[in-house]
XYZ file of C-alpha atoms in Angstrom:
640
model
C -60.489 -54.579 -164.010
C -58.759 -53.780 -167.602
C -59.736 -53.549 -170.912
C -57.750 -53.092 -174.115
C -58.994 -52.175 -177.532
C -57.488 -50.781 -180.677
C -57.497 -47.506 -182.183
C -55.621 -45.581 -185.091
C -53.567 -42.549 -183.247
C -51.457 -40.440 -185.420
C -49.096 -39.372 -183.513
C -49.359 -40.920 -179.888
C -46.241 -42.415 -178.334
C -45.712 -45.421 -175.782
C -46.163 -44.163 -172.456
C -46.052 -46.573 -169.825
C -45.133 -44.243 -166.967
C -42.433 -47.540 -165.669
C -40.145 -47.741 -168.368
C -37.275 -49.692 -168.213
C -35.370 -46.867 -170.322
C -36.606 -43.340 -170.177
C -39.923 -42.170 -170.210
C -41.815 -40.353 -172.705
C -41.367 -37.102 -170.493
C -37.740 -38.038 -170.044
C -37.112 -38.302 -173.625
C -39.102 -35.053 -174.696
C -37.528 -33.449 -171.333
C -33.902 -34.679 -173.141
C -34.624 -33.567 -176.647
C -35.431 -29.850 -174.916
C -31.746 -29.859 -172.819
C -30.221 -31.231 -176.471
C -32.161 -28.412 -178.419
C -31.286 -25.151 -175.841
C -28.165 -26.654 -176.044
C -27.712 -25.498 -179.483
C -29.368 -22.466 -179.136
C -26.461 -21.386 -176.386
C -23.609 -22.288 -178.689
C -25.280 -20.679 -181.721
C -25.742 -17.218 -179.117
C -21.735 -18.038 -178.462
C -21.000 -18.422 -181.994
C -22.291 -15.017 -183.112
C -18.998 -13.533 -182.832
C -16.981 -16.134 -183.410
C -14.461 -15.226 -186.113
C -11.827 -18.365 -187.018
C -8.868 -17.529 -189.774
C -6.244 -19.961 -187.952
C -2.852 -20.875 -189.856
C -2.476 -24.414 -190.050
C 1.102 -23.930 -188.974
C 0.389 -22.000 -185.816
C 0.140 -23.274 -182.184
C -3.671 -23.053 -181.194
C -2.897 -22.252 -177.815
C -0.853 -19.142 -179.121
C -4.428 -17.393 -180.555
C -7.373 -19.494 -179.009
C -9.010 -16.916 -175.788
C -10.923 -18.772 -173.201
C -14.177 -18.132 -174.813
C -13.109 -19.928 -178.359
C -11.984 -23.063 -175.886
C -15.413 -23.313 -174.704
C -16.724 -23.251 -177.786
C -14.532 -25.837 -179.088
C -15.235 -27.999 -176.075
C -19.026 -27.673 -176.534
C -18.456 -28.297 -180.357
C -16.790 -31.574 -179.106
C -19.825 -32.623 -176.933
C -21.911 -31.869 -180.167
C -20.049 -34.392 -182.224
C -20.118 -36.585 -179.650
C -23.474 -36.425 -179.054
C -24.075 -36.942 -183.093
C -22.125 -39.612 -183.011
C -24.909 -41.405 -180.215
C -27.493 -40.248 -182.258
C -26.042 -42.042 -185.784
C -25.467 -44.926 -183.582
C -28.873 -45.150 -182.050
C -30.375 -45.072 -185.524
C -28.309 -47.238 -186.854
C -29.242 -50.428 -184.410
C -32.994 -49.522 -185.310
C -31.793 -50.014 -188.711
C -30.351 -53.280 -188.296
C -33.556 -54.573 -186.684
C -35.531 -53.020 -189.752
C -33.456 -55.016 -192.149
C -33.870 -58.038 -190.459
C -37.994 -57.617 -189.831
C -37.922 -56.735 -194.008
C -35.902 -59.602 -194.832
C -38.033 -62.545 -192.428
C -40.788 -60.338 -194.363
C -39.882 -61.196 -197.962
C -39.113 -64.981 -197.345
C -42.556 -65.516 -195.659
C -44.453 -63.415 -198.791
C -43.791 -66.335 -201.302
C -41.806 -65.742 -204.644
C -42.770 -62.293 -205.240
C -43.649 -59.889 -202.507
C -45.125 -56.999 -204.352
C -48.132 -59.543 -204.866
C -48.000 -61.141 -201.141
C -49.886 -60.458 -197.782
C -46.683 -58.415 -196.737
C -46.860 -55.726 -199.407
C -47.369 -52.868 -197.523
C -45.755 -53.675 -194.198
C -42.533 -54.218 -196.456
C -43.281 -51.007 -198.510
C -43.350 -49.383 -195.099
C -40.148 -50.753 -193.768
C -38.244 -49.881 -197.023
C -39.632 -46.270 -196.551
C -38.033 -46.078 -193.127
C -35.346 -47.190 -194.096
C -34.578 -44.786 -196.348
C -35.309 -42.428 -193.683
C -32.750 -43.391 -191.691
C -30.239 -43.607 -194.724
C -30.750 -39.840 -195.251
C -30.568 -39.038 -191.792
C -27.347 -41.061 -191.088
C -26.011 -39.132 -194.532
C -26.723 -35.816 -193.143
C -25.767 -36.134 -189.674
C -21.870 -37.509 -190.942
C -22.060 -34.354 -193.031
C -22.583 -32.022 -190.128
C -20.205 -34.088 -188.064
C -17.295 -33.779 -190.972
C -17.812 -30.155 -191.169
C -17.706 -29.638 -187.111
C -14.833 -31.545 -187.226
C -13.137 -29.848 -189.444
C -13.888 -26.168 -187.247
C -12.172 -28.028 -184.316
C -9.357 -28.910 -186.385
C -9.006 -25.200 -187.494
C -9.179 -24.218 -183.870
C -6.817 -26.876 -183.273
C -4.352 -25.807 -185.925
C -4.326 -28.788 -187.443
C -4.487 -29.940 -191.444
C -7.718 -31.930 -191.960
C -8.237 -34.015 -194.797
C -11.319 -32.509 -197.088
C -11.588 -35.560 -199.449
C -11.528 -39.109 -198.243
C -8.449 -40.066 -200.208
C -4.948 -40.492 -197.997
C -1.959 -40.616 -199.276
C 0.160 -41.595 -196.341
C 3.802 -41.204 -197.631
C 2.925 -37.326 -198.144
C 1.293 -37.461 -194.189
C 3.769 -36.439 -191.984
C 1.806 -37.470 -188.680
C 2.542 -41.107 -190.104
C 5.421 -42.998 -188.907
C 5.810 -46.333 -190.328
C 8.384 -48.594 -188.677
C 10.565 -48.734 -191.537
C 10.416 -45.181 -191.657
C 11.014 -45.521 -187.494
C 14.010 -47.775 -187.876
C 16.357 -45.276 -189.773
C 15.564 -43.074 -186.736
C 16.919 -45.005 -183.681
C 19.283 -47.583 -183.240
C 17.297 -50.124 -180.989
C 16.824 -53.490 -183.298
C 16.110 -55.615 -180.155
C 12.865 -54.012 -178.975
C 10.158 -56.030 -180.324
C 8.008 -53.075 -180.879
C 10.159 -52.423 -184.087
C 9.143 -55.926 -185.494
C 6.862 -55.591 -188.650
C 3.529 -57.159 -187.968
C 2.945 -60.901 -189.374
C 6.849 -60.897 -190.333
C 8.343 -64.354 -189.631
C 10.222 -63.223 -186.470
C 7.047 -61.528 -185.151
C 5.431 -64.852 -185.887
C 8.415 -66.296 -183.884
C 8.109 -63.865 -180.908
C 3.812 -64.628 -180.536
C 4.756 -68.387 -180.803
C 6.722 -68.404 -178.142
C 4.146 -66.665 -175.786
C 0.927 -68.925 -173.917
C -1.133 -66.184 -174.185
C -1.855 -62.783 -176.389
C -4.122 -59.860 -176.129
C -6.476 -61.358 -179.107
C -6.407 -64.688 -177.361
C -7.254 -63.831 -173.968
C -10.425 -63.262 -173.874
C -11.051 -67.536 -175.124
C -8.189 -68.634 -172.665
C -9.578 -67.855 -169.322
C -13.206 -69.741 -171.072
C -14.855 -66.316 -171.321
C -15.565 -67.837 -174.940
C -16.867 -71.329 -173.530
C -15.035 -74.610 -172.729
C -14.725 -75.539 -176.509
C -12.876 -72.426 -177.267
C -10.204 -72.350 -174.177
C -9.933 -76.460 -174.974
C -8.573 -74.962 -178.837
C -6.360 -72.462 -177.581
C -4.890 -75.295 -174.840
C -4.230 -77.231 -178.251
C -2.526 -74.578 -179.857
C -0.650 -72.606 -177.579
C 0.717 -75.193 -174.777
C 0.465 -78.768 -176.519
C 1.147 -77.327 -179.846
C -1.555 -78.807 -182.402
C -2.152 -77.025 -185.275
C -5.223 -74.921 -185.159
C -8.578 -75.988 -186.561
C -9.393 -74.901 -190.065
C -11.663 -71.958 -190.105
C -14.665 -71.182 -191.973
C -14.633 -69.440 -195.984
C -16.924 -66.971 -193.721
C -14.574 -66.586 -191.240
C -11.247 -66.037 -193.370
C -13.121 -63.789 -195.205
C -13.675 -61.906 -192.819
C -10.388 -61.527 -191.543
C -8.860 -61.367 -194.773
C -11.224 -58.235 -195.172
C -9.568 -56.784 -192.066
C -5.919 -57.502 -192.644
C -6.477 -55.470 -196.270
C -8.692 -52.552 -194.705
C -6.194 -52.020 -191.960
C -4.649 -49.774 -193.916
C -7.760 -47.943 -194.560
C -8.523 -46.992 -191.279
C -5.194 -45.609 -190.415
C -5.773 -43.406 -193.475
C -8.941 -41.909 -191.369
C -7.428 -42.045 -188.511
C -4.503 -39.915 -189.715
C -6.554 -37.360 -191.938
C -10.013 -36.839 -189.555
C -9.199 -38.292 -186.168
C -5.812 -37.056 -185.036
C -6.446 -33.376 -186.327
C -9.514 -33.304 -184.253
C -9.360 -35.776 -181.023
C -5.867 -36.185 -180.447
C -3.903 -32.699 -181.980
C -0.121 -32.611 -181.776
C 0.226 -36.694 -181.658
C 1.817 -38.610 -184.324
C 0.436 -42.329 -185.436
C 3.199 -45.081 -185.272
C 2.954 -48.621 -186.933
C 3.451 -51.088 -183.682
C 5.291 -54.078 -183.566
C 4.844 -56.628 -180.632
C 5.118 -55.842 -176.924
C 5.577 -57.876 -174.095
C 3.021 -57.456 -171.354
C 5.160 -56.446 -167.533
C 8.351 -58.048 -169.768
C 6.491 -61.398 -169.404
C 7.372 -63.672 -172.891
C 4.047 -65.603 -172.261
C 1.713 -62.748 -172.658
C 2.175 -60.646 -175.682
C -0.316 -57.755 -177.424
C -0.050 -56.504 -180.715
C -1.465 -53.025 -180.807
C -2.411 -51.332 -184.242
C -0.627 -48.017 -183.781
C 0.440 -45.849 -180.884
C 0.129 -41.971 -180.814
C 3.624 -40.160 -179.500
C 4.688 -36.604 -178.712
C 7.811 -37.117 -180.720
C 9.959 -40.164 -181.988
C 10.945 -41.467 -178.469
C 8.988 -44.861 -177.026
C 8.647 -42.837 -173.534
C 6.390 -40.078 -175.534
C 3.425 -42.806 -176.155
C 0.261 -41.391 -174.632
C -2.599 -43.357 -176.696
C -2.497 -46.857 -178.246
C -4.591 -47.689 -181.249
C -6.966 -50.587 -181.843
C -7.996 -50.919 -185.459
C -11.300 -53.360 -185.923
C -13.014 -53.331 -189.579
C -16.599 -55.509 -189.605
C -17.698 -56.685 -192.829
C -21.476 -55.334 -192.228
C -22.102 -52.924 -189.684
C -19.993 -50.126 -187.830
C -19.753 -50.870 -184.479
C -22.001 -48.662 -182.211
C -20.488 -49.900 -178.840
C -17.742 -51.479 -178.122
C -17.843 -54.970 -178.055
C -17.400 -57.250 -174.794
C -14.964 -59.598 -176.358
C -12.376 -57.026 -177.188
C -12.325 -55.402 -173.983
C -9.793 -57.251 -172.557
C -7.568 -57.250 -175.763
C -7.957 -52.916 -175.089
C -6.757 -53.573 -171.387
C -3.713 -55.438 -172.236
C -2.382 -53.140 -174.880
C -3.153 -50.219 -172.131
C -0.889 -52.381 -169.757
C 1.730 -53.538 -171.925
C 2.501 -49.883 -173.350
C 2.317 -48.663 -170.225
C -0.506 -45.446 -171.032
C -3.494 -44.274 -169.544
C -6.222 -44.474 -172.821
C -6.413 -45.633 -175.726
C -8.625 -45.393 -178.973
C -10.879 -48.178 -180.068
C -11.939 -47.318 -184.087
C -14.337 -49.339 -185.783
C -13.987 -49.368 -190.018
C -16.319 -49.470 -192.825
C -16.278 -48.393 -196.292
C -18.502 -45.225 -195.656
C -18.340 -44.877 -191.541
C -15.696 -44.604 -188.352
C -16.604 -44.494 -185.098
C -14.076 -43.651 -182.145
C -14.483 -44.826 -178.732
C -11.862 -43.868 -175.941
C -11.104 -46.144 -172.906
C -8.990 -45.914 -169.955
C -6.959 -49.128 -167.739
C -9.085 -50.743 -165.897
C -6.070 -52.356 -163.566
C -8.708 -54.644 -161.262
C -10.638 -56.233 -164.133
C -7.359 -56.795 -165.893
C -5.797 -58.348 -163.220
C -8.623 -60.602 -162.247
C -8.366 -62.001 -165.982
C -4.454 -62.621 -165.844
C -5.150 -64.427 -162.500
C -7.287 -66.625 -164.484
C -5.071 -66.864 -167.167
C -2.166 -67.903 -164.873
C -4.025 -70.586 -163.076
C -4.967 -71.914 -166.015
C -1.704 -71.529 -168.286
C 1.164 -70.539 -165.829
C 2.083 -73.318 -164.515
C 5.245 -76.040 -165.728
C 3.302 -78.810 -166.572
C -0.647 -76.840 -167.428
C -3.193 -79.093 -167.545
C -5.925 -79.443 -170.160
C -9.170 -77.300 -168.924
C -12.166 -80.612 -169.036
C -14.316 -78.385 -167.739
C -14.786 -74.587 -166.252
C -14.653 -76.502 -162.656
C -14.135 -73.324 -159.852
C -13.923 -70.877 -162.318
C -17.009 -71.150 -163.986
C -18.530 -68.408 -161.359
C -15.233 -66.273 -161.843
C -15.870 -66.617 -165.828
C -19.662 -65.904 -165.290
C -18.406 -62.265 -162.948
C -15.764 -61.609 -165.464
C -18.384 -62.032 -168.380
C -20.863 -59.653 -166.490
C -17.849 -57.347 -165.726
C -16.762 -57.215 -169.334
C -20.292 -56.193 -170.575
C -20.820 -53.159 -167.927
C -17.269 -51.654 -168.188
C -17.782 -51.596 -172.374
C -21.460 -50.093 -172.180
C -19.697 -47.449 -169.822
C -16.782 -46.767 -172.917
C -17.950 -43.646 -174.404
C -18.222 -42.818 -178.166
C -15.940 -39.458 -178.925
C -17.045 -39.629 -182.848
C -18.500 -40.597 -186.034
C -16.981 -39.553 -189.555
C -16.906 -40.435 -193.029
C -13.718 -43.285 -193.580
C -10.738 -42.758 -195.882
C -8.825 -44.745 -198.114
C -5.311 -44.701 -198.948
C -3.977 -43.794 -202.090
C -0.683 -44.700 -203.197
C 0.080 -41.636 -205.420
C -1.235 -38.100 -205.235
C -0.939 -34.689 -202.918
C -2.997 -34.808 -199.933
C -6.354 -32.375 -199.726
C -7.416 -30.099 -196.997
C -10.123 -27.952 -195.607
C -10.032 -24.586 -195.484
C -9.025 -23.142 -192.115
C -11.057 -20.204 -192.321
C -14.343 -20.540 -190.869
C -16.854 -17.157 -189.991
C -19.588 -16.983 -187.438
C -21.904 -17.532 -190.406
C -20.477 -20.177 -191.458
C -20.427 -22.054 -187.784
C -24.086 -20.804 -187.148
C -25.210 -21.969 -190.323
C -23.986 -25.500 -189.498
C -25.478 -25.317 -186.485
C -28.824 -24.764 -187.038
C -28.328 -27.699 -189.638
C -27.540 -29.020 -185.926
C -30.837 -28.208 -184.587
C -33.300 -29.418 -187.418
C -30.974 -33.264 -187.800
C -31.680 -33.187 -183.684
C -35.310 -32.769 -184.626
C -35.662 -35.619 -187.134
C -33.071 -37.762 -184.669
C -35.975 -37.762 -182.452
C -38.802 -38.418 -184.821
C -37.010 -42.192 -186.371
C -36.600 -42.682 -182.274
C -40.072 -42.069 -181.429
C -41.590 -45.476 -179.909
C -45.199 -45.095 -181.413
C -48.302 -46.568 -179.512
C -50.199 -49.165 -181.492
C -52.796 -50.065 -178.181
C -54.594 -49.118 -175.714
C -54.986 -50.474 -172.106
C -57.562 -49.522 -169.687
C -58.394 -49.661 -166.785
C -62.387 -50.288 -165.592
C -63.954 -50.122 -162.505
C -67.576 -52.134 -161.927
C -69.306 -53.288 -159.770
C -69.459 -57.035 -158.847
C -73.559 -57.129 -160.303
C -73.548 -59.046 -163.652
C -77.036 -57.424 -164.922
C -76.998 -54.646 -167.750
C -79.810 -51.914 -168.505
C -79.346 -49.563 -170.990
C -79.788 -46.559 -168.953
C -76.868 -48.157 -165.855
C -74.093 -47.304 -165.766
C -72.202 -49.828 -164.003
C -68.334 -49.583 -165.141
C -66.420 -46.393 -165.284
C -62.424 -45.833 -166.682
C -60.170 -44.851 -164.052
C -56.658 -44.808 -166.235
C -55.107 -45.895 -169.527
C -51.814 -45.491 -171.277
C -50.703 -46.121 -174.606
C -48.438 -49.295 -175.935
C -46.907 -50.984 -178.091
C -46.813 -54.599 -179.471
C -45.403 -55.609 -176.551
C -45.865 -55.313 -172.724
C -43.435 -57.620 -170.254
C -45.319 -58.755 -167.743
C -42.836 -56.930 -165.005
C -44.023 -53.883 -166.243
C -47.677 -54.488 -166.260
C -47.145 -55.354 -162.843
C -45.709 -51.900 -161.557
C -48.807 -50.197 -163.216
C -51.347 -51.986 -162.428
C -50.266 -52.107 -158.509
C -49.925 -48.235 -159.060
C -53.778 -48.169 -159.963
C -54.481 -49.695 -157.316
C -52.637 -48.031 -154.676
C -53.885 -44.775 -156.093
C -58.177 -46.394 -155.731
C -56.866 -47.333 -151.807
C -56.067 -43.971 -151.301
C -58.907 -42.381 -152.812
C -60.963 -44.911 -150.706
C -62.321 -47.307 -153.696
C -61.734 -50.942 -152.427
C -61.128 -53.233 -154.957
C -61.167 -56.620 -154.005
C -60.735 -58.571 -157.368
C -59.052 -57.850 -160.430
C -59.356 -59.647 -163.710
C -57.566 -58.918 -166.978
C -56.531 -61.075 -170.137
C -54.793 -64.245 -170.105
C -51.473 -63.024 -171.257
C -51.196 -61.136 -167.431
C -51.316 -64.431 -165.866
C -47.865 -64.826 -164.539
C -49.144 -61.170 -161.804
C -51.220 -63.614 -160.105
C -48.867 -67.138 -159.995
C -45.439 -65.477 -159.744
C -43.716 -62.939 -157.305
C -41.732 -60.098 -158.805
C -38.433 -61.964 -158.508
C -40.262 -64.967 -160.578
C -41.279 -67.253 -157.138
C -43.920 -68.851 -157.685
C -47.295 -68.404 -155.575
C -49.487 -70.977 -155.646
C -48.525 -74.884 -154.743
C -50.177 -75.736 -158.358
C -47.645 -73.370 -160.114
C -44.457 -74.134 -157.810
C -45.485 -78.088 -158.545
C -45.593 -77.510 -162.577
C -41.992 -75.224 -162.150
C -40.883 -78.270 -160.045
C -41.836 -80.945 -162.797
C -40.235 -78.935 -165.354
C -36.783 -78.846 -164.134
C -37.351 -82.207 -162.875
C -38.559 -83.937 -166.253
C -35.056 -82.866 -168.127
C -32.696 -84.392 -165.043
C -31.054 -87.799 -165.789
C -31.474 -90.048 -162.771
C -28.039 -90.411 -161.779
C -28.814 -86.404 -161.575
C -31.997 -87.275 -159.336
C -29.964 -89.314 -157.110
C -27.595 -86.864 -156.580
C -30.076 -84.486 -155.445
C -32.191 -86.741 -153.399
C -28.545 -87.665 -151.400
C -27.921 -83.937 -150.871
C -31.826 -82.837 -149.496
C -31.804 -81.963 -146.403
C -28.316 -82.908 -144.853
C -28.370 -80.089 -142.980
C -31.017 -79.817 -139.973
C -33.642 -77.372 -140.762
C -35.788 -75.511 -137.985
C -39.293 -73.596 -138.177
C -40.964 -71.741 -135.872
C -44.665 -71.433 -136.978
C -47.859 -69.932 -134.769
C -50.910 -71.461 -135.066
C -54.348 -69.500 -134.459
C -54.166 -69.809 -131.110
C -50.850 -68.417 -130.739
C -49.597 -71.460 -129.533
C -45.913 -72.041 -130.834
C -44.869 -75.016 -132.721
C -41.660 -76.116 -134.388
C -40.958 -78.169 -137.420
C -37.540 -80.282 -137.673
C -36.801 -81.648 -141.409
C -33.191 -83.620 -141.925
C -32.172 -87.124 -142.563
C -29.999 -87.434 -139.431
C -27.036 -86.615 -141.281
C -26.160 -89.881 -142.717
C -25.174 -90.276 -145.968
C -27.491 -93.167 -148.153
C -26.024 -96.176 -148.949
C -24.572 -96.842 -152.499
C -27.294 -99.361 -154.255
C -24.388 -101.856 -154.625
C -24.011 -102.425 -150.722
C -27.675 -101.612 -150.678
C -28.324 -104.900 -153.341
C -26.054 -106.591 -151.237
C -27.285 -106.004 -148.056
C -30.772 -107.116 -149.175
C -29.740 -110.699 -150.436
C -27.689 -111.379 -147.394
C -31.095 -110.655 -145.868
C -33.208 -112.789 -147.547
C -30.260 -115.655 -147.398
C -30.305 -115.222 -143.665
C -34.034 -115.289 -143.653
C -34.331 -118.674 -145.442
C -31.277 -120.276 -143.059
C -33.163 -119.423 -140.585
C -36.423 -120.463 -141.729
C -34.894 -123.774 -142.297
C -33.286 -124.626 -139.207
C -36.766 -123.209 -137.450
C -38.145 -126.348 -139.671
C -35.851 -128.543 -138.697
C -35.584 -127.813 -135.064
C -39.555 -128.055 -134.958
C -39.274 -131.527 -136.645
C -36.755 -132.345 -133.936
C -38.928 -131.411 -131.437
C -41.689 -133.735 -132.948
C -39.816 -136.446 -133.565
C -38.266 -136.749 -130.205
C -42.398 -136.401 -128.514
C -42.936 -139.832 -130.757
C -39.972 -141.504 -129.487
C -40.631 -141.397 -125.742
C -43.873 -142.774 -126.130
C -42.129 -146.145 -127.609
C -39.009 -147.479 -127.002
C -36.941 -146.479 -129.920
C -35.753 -148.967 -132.814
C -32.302 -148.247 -132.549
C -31.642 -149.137 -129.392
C -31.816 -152.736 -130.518
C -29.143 -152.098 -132.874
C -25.219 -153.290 -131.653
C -22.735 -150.686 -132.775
């Protein structure tokens, strides 16, 4: 009933109609929103007049119109910062198509088979570059208007010198404040007695996630090692203390941006302080180490954000990933706040998410983690055992909740300098100015959606015919009925929902179509439900086989021992509606071990050839005592 062929559109797009994402209309219907968007705020903006000193209190000057303003400025950056994200995983996958490319075009690709699919890749690539380096320069500059409106210094250059910053409180700088030596959030991080106070506990924020087995067996078995029987950890990878040497040394670094860009715009009127070590509910076992904390003033009771500092070695990250989530949730816990900020590092971008405690997913993990850990004499973890489904929920729990973290923010990193006066924007800003910027806005929002556009590269269609095989050149004996653009790549789940569609739509038009035939690759519509059952006896035989041919026998054994223990009981109707039923179960009784089985045969045959033998000899009895009678025996001559 379908077709497909290849043609050379310009400018068509996928357009499937069942999408898994959103649909062409739902993207171009989403682009529109994003678009009048900024055509309301640039209407709002055309008296907006912003000469703020950096000393005042924002909420002293700021009306109710400049706060919504300011809050749909926020959704703007926000929004930006999505959009740089978005680009940036296409980007990744670019790079990595463009690289396979070059190793499969021999030693020089400008003279290979690849030439111009690798030209082309480079080219987009570079689109995306200059899109990613305009969109951080509208971002900066929105930023810094929120700042302004905040009242806040932002830093114009991306050089921090932190002594001269005074929202940064370092805990030496902390201790000559209070008089509180004992609380282990004034313990310098990787000193010797923080070392000491993290040795002492079974668990910490960074090791949770790999002690409940989230991480696999082999990673919770390590941490058993090192934490409870007390062998010294395995010897990572050059890669691997690379990479963490490259995030102990850029830690500074992204306190820099956090302090110059973030705090003036996300968090105004908060202070960053250097963290030590905190216990989580007072519990020595379980200790986090936050980054930073941002306080009202100098008192531990003023904390309302904690700070998790991450710097990758490639790429920024877009999302926040799984395995940290739970290292977040502790820190929440232990400090005893409601959200926290999660900022990602590189040498030209920072991206800010924001999370909040998740109490129930926490919990559930520290369960784990007490099972498992808790008790006096903890026992080595063999195998995931019972909590292998609990891992598997906690796993699928962990992904959702950080998809659902949201991104506040993309801007350009800082670096700290050790000597120098820190630089700052101007905190004058003019409708012009802001209206300017955004209509900057509005054209990046324009080319956002042209590097997302999904472009069609095939055609499907859908024929109706007749069932007559004959052709003249005058019949006409096929007719389309529907087609839809594609890509290089159509799941078979998919093809499923549309081509059912086309023909519920011919049913209720009145065309009956009794057969359908398409290519090969569509196979799996006609052998397998929706859920993946199959449905035919051929396919369920070959799914059967397959699963079967990789089991070990002592795994076939177990299986064939545990078929049908239970009593099973269908009711089935034959053509003459005459009911019959259908018992299947083994009685209930367990099958003999083969060793009592083995045994129980050669008493068998043992018995078997007694018994055969005294048969013999009782029949030879039997025979001999017939000749006897007949003469009068020899031994009754004999004197005993």
């Amino acid at each position: 009933m379908s077709s497909k062929g290849k043609f050379e559109p310009t400018s068509s797009e996928i357009n499937l109609g069942f999408e898994k994402g959103q649909s062409l209309f739902e993207r171009k219907e989403s682009l529109e929103i994003e678009l009048q968007t900024i055509i309301n705020l640039i209407d709002k903006a055309e008296d907006f007049d912003l000469t703020y000193k950096q000393s005042d209190t924002p909420d002293d000057f700021m009306c109710s119109s400049d706060v919504d303003i300011k809050e749909d400025i926020l959704k703007q950056v926000a929004n930006l910062a999505e959009s740089m994200c978005q680009v940036e995983k296409i980007k990744v996958k670019k790079l990595y198509a463009k690289d396979r490319l070059i190793q499969n075009s021999g030693p020089d690709w400008r003279k290979g088979r690849y030439m111009y699919a690798i030209s082309a890749i480079t080219a987009f690539i570079h689109d995306i570059d200059s899109y990613i380096s305009t969109a951080r320069s509208i971002s900066d500059k929105l930023c810094c208007v929120i700042a302004a409106m905040n009242g806040e210094k932002i830093i114009a250059v991306n050089k921090v010198n932190l002594e001269r910053e005074d929202r940064y409180v370092s805990i030496e700088k902390y201790k000559t404040r209070v008089n509180d030596e004992s609380n282990p959030r004034l313990i310098a991080q990787r000193s010797q007695e923080w070392h000491a106070v993290r040795k002492e506990a079974k668990v910490t924020g960074s090791t949770l996630y790999g002690a409940i087995g989230c991480d696999g067996l082999a990673k919770q078995k390590d941490h058993f090692e090192k934490n409870i029987c007390g062998i010294p950890e395995k010897e990572h990878s050059l890669e691997v203390k690379a990479a963490m040497k490259w995030g102990t040394d850029n830690e500074i670094n992204a306190v820099s941006t956090i302090v110059g860009k973030i705090l003036p715009v996300f968090e105004a009127g908060l202070k960053f302080f250097e963290e030590g070590c905190v216990r989580v509910n007072g519990d020595k076992g379980n200790v986090v180490s936050p980054d930073g904390s941002l306080r009202r003033d100098d008192t531990f009771e003023s904390t309302e954000v904690v700070i998790e500092i991450k710097c990758p070695t490639l790429h920024v990250h877009t999302e926040l990933p799984s395995r940290y989530y739970l290292q977040c949730q502790t820190e929440l816990k232990a400090l005893d706040v409601r959200r926290m900020l999660y900022v990602s590092w590189t040498e030209t971008d920072t991206t800010i998410f924001r999370m909040e405690l998740n109490d129930d997913l926490l919990n559930k993990a520290l369960k784990v983690a007490e099972d498992v850990h808790g008790s006096d004499n903890p026992k080595k973890p063999t195998r995931l055992g019972d909590a292998k489904h609990l891992n598997t929920d906690l796993n699928t729990d962990l992904k959702k909740k950080s998809n659902e973290v949201k991104i506040l923010g993309r801007v350009s990193s800082c670096q700290q300098m050790s000597l120098g006066e820190n630089e700052y924007c101007e905190a004058r800003f003019t409708s012009v100015d802001l209206i300017s910027l955004l209509r900057e806005l509005y054209q990046c929002t324009n080319e956002k959606y042209e590097l997302l556009r999904e472009k069609a590269s095939e055609a499907v269609v859908f024929l109706l015919a007749d069932l007559d095989r004959g052709w003249q050149k005058n019949a006409v004996r096929c007719s389309p009925i529907a087609w839809f653009p594609k890509g290089y790549s159509l799941d078979c789940e998919t093809m499923r929902f549309i081509a059912e569609e086309v023909h519920t739509r011919c049913t209720q038009t009145g065309i009956n179509v009794p057969c359908q035939s398409f290519d090969g690759q569509w196979h799996p519509l006609v052998v397998r439900s929706l859920d993946g059952q199959p449905l035919t006896a051929f396919q369920l035989q070959k799914d059967l086989w397959t699963r079967v041919e990789k089991m070990s026998k002592s795994a076939l054994l177990v299986e064939l021992k545990s078929m049908n223990k239970n009593v099973i009981v269908m009711h089935i109707t034959d053509q003459n509606n005459r009911s019959k039923q259908i018992v299947a179960t083994n009685g209930g009784i367990a099958l003999p071990r083969f060793r009592k089985l083995i045994q129980k045969k050669k008493i068998q045959k043992t018995m078997f050839r007694v018994k055969r033998r005294i048969m013999d000899l009782i029949n030879w009895c039997v025979k001999f005592s017939q000749a006897m009678s007949m003469t009068k025996p020899y031994w009754m001559n004999l004197k005993i």
